[in-house]
JSON list of C-alpha atoms in Angstrom, two decimals:
[
{"chain": "A", "resi": 1, "resn": "UNK", "atom": "CA", "xyz": [0.00, 0.00, 0.00]},
{"chain": "A", "resi": 2, "resn": "UNK", "atom": "CA", "xyz": [1.42, 3.40, -0.98]},
{"chain": "A", "resi": 3, "resn": "UNK", "atom": "CA", "xyz": [2.15, 6.06, 1.61]},
{"chain": "A", "resi": 4, "resn": "UNK", "atom": "CA", "xyz": [-0.81, 8.31, 2.26]},
{"chain": "A", "resi": 5, "resn": "UNK", "atom": "CA", "xyz": [-3.41, 5.81, 1.01]},
{"chain": "A", "resi": 6, "resn": "UNK", "atom": "CA", "xyz": [-6.19, 5.17, 3.51]},
{"chain": "A", "resi": 7, "resn": "UNK", "atom": "CA", "xyz": [-6.55, 1.75, 5.07]},
{"chain": "A", "resi": 8, "resn": "UNK", "atom": "CA", "xyz": [-9.34, -0.36, 3.50]},
{"chain": "A", "resi": 9, "resn": "UNK", "atom": "CA", "xyz": [-11.65, 0.17, 6.50]},
{"chain": "A", "resi": 10, "resn": "UNK", "atom": "CA", "xyz": [-10.93, 3.91, 6.51]},
{"chain": "A", "resi": 11, "resn": "UNK", "atom": "CA", "xyz": [-11.80, 4.18, 2.83]},
{"chain": "A", "resi": 12, "resn": "UNK", "atom": "CA", "xyz": [-15.21, 2.70, 3.57]},
{"chain": "A", "resi": 13, "resn": "UNK", "atom": "CA", "xyz": [-15.78, 5.37, 6.22]},
{"chain": "A", "resi": 14, "resn": "UNK", "atom": "CA", "xyz": [-15.53, 3.13, 9.27]},
{"chain": "A", "resi": 15, "resn": "UNK", "atom": "CA", "xyz": [-12.79, 3.10, 11.85]},
{"chain": "A", "resi": 16, "resn": "UNK", "atom": "CA", "xyz": [-10.54, 0.04, 11.88]},
{"chain": "A", "resi": 17, "resn": "UNK", "atom": "CA", "xyz": [-11.78, -2.48, 14.39]},
{"chain": "A", "resi": 18, "resn": "UNK", "atom": "CA", "xyz": [-9.22, -3.35, 17.08]},
{"chain": "A", "resi": 19, "resn": "UNK", "atom": "CA", "xyz": [-8.25, -6.99, 16.99]},
{"chain": "A", "resi": 20, "resn": "UNK", "atom": "CA", "xyz": [-6.15, -7.14, 20.12]},
{"chain": "A", "resi": 21, "resn": "UNK", "atom": "CA", "xyz": [-7.06, -6.32, 23.72]},
{"chain": "A", "resi": 22, "resn": "UNK", "atom": "CA", "xyz": [-7.14, -2.71, 24.85]},
{"chain": "A", "resi": 23, "resn": "UNK", "atom": "CA", "xyz": [-4.80, -1.33, 27.50]},
{"chain": "A", "resi": 24, "resn": "UNK", "atom": "CA", "xyz": [-5.57, -1.98, 31.11]},
{"chain": "A", "resi": 25, "resn": "UNK", "atom": "CA", "xyz": [-6.77, 0.55, 33.69]},
{"chain": "A", "resi": 26, "resn": "UNK", "atom": "CA", "xyz": [-4.81, -0.58, 36.79]},
{"chain": "A", "resi": 27, "resn": "UNK", "atom": "CA", "xyz": [-6.82, 1.43, 39.32]},
{"chain": "A", "resi": 28, "resn": "UNK", "atom": "CA", "xyz": [-10.07, -0.51, 38.79]},
{"chain": "A", "resi": 29, "resn": "UNK", "atom": "CA", "xyz": [-10.76, -2.92, 41.61]},
{"chain": "A", "resi": 30, "resn": "UNK", "atom": "CA", "xyz": [-11.74, -6.49, 40.69]},
{"chain": "A", "resi": 31, "resn": "UNK", "atom": "CA", "xyz": [-15.09, -6.36, 42.49]},
{"chain": "A", "resi": 32, "resn": "UNK", "atom": "CA", "xyz": [-16.11, -3.40, 40.31]},
{"chain": "A", "resi": 33, "resn": "UNK", "atom": "CA", "xyz": [-15.46, -5.40, 37.13]},
{"chain": "A", "resi": 34, "resn": "UNK", "atom": "CA", "xyz": [-17.68, -8.25, 38.32]},
{"chain": "A", "resi": 35, "resn": "UNK", "atom": "CA", "xyz": [-20.28, -6.10, 40.13]},
{"chain": "A", "resi": 36, "resn": "UNK", "atom": "CA", "xyz": [-19.26, -7.79, 43.38]},
{"chain": "A", "resi": 37, "resn": "UNK", "atom": "CA", "xyz": [-19.93, -11.31, 42.08]},
{"chain": "A", "resi": 38, "resn": "UNK", "atom": "CA", "xyz": [-17.51, -14.13, 42.82]},
{"chain": "A", "resi": 39, "resn": "UNK", "atom": "CA", "xyz": [-19.15, -16.58, 40.40]},
{"chain": "A", "resi": 40, "resn": "UNK", "atom": "CA", "xyz": [-20.52, -16.29, 36.89]},
{"chain": "A", "resi": 41, "resn": "UNK", "atom": "CA", "xyz": [-24.14, -16.38, 35.86]},
{"chain": "A", "resi": 42, "resn": "UNK", "atom": "CA", "xyz": [-24.16, -20.19, 35.68]},
{"chain": "A", "resi": 43, "resn": "UNK", "atom": "CA", "xyz": [-25.35, -22.35, 38.54]},
{"chain": "A", "resi": 44, "resn": "UNK", "atom": "CA", "xyz": [-22.21, -24.49, 38.61]},
{"chain": "A", "resi": 45, "resn": "UNK", "atom": "CA", "xyz": [-18.95, -24.04, 40.49]},
{"chain": "A", "resi": 46, "resn": "UNK", "atom": "CA", "xyz": [-16.34, -21.50, 39.31]},
{"chain": "A", "resi": 47, "resn": "UNK", "atom": "CA", "xyz": [-14.32, -22.47, 36.25]},
{"chain": "A", "resi": 48, "resn": "UNK", "atom": "CA", "xyz": [-11.07, -24.27, 37.14]},
{"chain": "A", "resi": 49, "resn": "UNK", "atom": "CA", "xyz": [-7.92, -22.34, 36.19]},
{"chain": "A", "resi": 50, "resn": "UNK", "atom": "CA", "xyz": [-6.95, -25.01, 33.65]},
{"chain": "A", "resi": 51, "resn": "UNK", "atom": "CA", "xyz": [-10.27, -24.70, 31.78]},
{"chain": "A", "resi": 52, "resn": "UNK", "atom": "CA", "xyz": [-9.70, -24.05, 28.07]},
{"chain": "A", "resi": 53, "resn": "UNK", "atom": "CA", "xyz": [-11.72, -21.19, 26.58]},
{"chain": "A", "resi": 54, "resn": "UNK", "atom": "CA", "xyz": [-12.05, -20.10, 22.95]},
{"chain": "A", "resi": 55, "resn": "UNK", "atom": "CA", "xyz": [-14.13, -17.44, 21.21]},
{"chain": "A", "resi": 56, "resn": "UNK", "atom": "CA", "xyz": [-17.13, -18.62, 19.22]},
{"chain": "A", "resi": 57, "resn": "UNK", "atom": "CA", "xyz": [-17.96, -17.25, 15.78]},
{"chain": "A", "resi": 58, "resn": "UNK", "atom": "CA", "xyz": [-20.84, -15.28, 17.30]},
{"chain": "A", "resi": 59, "resn": "UNK", "atom": "CA", "xyz": [-18.47, -13.91, 19.94]},
{"chain": "A", "resi": 60, "resn": "UNK", "atom": "CA", "xyz": [-16.02, -12.73, 17.29]},
{"chain": "A", "resi": 61, "resn": "UNK", "atom": "CA", "xyz": [-18.89, -11.20, 15.31]},
{"chain": "A", "resi": 62, "resn": "UNK", "atom": "CA", "xyz": [-20.05, -9.33, 18.43]},
{"chain": "A", "resi": 63, "resn": "UNK", "atom": "CA", "xyz": [-16.60, -7.87, 19.24]},
{"chain": "A", "resi": 64, "resn": "UNK", "atom": "CA", "xyz": [-17.67, -4.39, 18.13]},
{"chain": "A", "resi": 65, "resn": "UNK", "atom": "CA", "xyz": [-20.56, -4.34, 20.59]},
{"chain": "A", "resi": 66, "resn": "UNK", "atom": "CA", "xyz": [-18.67, -5.73, 23.60]},
{"chain": "A", "resi": 67, "resn": "UNK", "atom": "CA", "xyz": [-17.26, -3.32, 26.15]},
{"chain": "A", "resi": 68, "resn": "UNK", "atom": "CA", "xyz": [-13.87, -3.22, 27.85]},
{"chain": "A", "resi": 69, "resn": "UNK", "atom": "CA", "xyz": [-12.92, -6.49, 29.58]},
{"chain": "A", "resi": 70, "resn": "UNK", "atom": "CA", "xyz": [-15.56, -8.54, 27.76]},
{"chain": "A", "resi": 71, "resn": "UNK", "atom": "CA", "xyz": [-14.07, -7.37, 24.45]},
{"chain": "A", "resi": 72, "resn": "UNK", "atom": "CA", "xyz": [-10.53, -8.10, 25.68]},
{"chain": "A", "resi": 73, "resn": "UNK", "atom": "CA", "xyz": [-11.44, -11.61, 26.77]},
{"chain": "A", "resi": 74, "resn": "UNK", "atom": "CA", "xyz": [-13.19, -12.57, 23.54]},
{"chain": "A", "resi": 75, "resn": "UNK", "atom": "CA", "xyz": [-10.48, -10.92, 21.38]},
{"chain": "A", "resi": 76, "resn": "UNK", "atom": "CA", "xyz": [-7.82, -12.73, 23.42]},
{"chain": "A", "resi": 77, "resn": "UNK", "atom": "CA", "xyz": [-9.47, -16.10, 22.87]},
{"chain": "A", "resi": 78, "resn": "UNK", "atom": "CA", "xyz": [-9.08, -16.43, 19.12]},
{"chain": "A", "resi": 79, "resn": "UNK", "atom": "CA", "xyz": [-7.02, -19.52, 19.98]},
{"chain": "A", "resi": 80, "resn": "UNK", "atom": "CA", "xyz": [-7.87, -21.87, 22.87]},
{"chain": "A", "resi": 81, "resn": "UNK", "atom": "CA", "xyz": [-6.10, -21.08, 26.11]},
{"chain": "A", "resi": 82, "resn": "UNK", "atom": "CA", "xyz": [-6.59, -21.63, 29.80]},
{"chain": "A", "resi": 83, "resn": "UNK", "atom": "CA", "xyz": [-8.35, -19.20, 32.10]},
{"chain": "A", "resi": 84, "resn": "UNK", "atom": "CA", "xyz": [-5.03, -18.74, 33.96]},
{"chain": "A", "resi": 85, "resn": "UNK", "atom": "CA", "xyz": [-3.10, -17.94, 30.76]},
{"chain": "A", "resi": 86, "resn": "UNK", "atom": "CA", "xyz": [-5.68, -15.39, 29.68]},
{"chain": "A", "resi": 87, "resn": "UNK", "atom": "CA", "xyz": [-5.74, -13.70, 33.09]},
{"chain": "A", "resi": 88, "resn": "UNK", "atom": "CA", "xyz": [-1.95, -13.37, 33.04]},
{"chain": "A", "resi": 89, "resn": "UNK", "atom": "CA", "xyz": [-1.91, -12.09, 29.46]},
{"chain": "A", "resi": 90, "resn": "UNK", "atom": "CA", "xyz": [-4.60, -9.47, 30.12]},
{"chain": "A", "resi": 91, "resn": "UNK", "atom": "CA", "xyz": [-3.18, -8.64, 33.57]},
{"chain": "A", "resi": 92, "resn": "UNK", "atom": "CA", "xyz": [-6.57, -9.20, 35.15]},
{"chain": "A", "resi": 93, "resn": "UNK", "atom": "CA", "xyz": [-7.35, -10.86, 38.45]},
{"chain": "A", "resi": 94, "resn": "UNK", "atom": "CA", "xyz": [-7.93, -14.59, 37.93]},
{"chain": "A", "resi": 95, "resn": "UNK", "atom": "CA", "xyz": [-11.39, -14.55, 39.51]},
{"chain": "A", "resi": 96, "resn": "UNK", "atom": "CA", "xyz": [-12.45, -11.61, 37.33]},
{"chain": "A", "resi": 97, "resn": "UNK", "atom": "CA", "xyz": [-11.62, -13.64, 34.23]},
{"chain": "A", "resi": 98, "resn": "UNK", "atom": "CA", "xyz": [-13.44, -16.65, 35.66]},
{"chain": "A", "resi": 99, "resn": "UNK", "atom": "CA", "xyz": [-16.62, -14.65, 36.32]},
{"chain": "A", "resi": 100, "resn": "UNK", "atom": "CA", "xyz": [-16.59, -12.75, 33.04]},
{"chain": "A", "resi": 101, "resn": "UNK", "atom": "CA", "xyz": [-15.74, -15.88, 31.02]},
{"chain": "A", "resi": 102, "resn": "UNK", "atom": "CA", "xyz": [-18.73, -17.66, 32.54]},
{"chain": "A", "resi": 103, "resn": "UNK", "atom": "CA", "xyz": [-20.94, -14.68, 31.62]},
{"chain": "A", "resi": 104, "resn": "UNK", "atom": "CA", "xyz": [-19.56, -14.69, 28.08]},
{"chain": "A", "resi": 105, "resn": "UNK", "atom": "CA", "xyz": [-20.18, -18.44, 27.82]},
{"chain": "A", "resi": 106, "resn": "UNK", "atom": "CA", "xyz": [-23.79, -17.91, 28.90]},
{"chain": "A", "resi": 107, "resn": "UNK", "atom": "CA", "xyz": [-24.13, -15.23, 26.21]},
{"chain": "A", "resi": 108, "resn": "UNK", "atom": "CA", "xyz": [-22.73, -17.63, 23.60]},
{"chain": "A", "resi": 109, "resn": "UNK", "atom": "CA", "xyz": [-19.52, -15.65, 23.00]},
{"chain": "A", "resi": 110, "resn": "UNK", "atom": "CA", "xyz": [-17.12, -18.28, 24.42]},
{"chain": "A", "resi": 111, "resn": "UNK", "atom": "CA", "xyz": [-16.88, -22.05, 24.26]},
{"chain": "A", "resi": 112, "resn": "UNK", "atom": "CA", "xyz": [-15.57, -23.59, 27.46]},
{"chain": "A", "resi": 113, "resn": "UNK", "atom": "CA", "xyz": [-13.84, -26.96, 27.72]},
{"chain": "A", "resi": 114, "resn": "UNK", "atom": "CA", "xyz": [-13.39, -28.17, 31.30]},
{"chain": "A", "resi": 115, "resn": "UNK", "atom": "CA", "xyz": [-10.73, -30.90, 31.53]},
{"chain": "A", "resi": 116, "resn": "UNK", "atom": "CA", "xyz": [-11.55, -34.29, 32.97]},
{"chain": "A", "resi": 117, "resn": "UNK", "atom": "CA", "xyz": [-11.04, -34.05, 36.74]},
{"chain": "A", "resi": 118, "resn": "UNK", "atom": "CA", "xyz": [-9.55, -37.56, 36.87]},
{"chain": "A", "resi": 119, "resn": "UNK", "atom": "CA", "xyz": [-6.79, -36.58, 34.43]},
{"chain": "A", "resi": 120, "resn": "UNK", "atom": "CA", "xyz": [-5.85, -33.39, 36.28]},
{"chain": "A", "resi": 121, "resn": "UNK", "atom": "CA", "xyz": [-5.46, -35.32, 39.54]},
{"chain": "A", "resi": 122, "resn": "UNK", "atom": "CA", "xyz": [-3.54, -38.24, 38.06]},
{"chain": "A", "resi": 123, "resn": "UNK", "atom": "CA", "xyz": [-0.12, -38.33, 39.75]},
{"chain": "A", "resi": 124, "resn": "UNK", "atom": "CA", "xyz": [1.54, -39.87, 36.68]},
{"chain": "A", "resi": 125, "resn": "UNK", "atom": "CA", "xyz": [0.55, -36.82, 34.62]},
{"chain": "A", "resi": 126, "resn": "UNK", "atom": "CA", "xyz": [1.99, -34.50, 37.25]},
{"chain": "A", "resi": 127, "resn": "UNK", "atom": "CA", "xyz": [5.21, -36.56, 37.37]},
{"chain": "A", "resi": 128, "resn": "UNK", "atom": "CA", "xyz": [5.60, -36.29, 33.57]},
{"chain": "A", "resi": 129, "resn": "UNK", "atom": "CA", "xyz": [5.09, -32.52, 33.75]},
{"chain": "A", "resi": 130, "resn": "UNK", "atom": "CA", "xyz": [7.73, -32.18, 36.47]},
{"chain": "A", "resi": 131, "resn": "UNK", "atom": "CA", "xyz": [10.16, -34.38, 34.53]},
{"chain": "A", "resi": 132, "resn": "UNK", "atom": "CA", "xyz": [9.54, -32.34, 31.39]},
{"chain": "A", "resi": 133, "resn": "UNK", "atom": "CA", "xyz": [10.21, -29.08, 33.22]},
{"chain": "A", "resi": 134, "resn": "UNK", "atom": "CA", "xyz": [13.44, -30.46, 34.65]},
{"chain": "A", "resi": 135, "resn": "UNK", "atom": "CA", "xyz": [14.55, -31.41, 31.12]},
{"chain": "A", "resi": 136, "resn": "UNK", "atom": "CA", "xyz": [14.31, -27.78, 29.93]},
{"chain": "A", "resi": 137, "resn": "UNK", "atom": "CA", "xyz": [17.76, -26.13, 29.92]},
{"chain": "A", "resi": 138, "resn": "UNK", "atom": "CA", "xyz": [18.19, -22.98, 31.99]},
{"chain": "A", "resi": 139, "resn": "UNK", "atom": "CA", "xyz": [19.65, -19.71, 30.66]},
{"chain": "A", "resi": 140, "resn": "UNK", "atom": "CA", "xyz": [23.17, -21.22, 30.74]},
{"chain": "A", "resi": 141, "resn": "UNK", "atom": "CA", "xyz": [22.03, -24.20, 28.61]},
{"chain": "A", "resi": 142, "resn": "UNK", "atom": "CA", "xyz": [22.52, -26.63, 31.49]},
{"chain": "A", "resi": 143, "resn": "UNK", "atom": "CA", "xyz": [19.84, -29.02, 32.70]},
{"chain": "A", "resi": 144, "resn": "UNK", "atom": "CA", "xyz": [18.26, -28.39, 36.05]},
{"chain": "A", "resi": 145, "resn": "UNK", "atom": "CA", "xyz": [19.06, -30.69, 38.96]},
{"chain": "A", "resi": 146, "resn": "UNK", "atom": "CA", "xyz": [16.84, -33.74, 38.71]},
{"chain": "A", "resi": 147, "resn": "UNK", "atom": "CA", "xyz": [16.76, -34.34, 42.43]}
]
């Protein structure tokens, strides 16, 4: 595109739609973002931190009408990721993401995949994760102590 040419969306008269999360306002307290709620609109227990969430096609289509954190969560979930990963990436309190993700699921904007509880508590899985982490070289390219 030549210098000075308008972007395709600008040429059509509409502002370009942001595709990535907005900046964060650090002074907002978590209970304000969730209206004091500690659980989402669903009747079930809070989403586990390892729950995988991904935006639905209707959620992506509604991005322009979503406000603030709801927009950031849906925009950040173009690829599946855990609730914990998304909270860290957006620099939001974990429980805020849990509550808002549940609300967005209820609205049809997110698909939620809760892992099998038996798998997450299987000691052999945890042992393989620990062994895998120990096999990763540190910054000096030496393996961590295995003991």
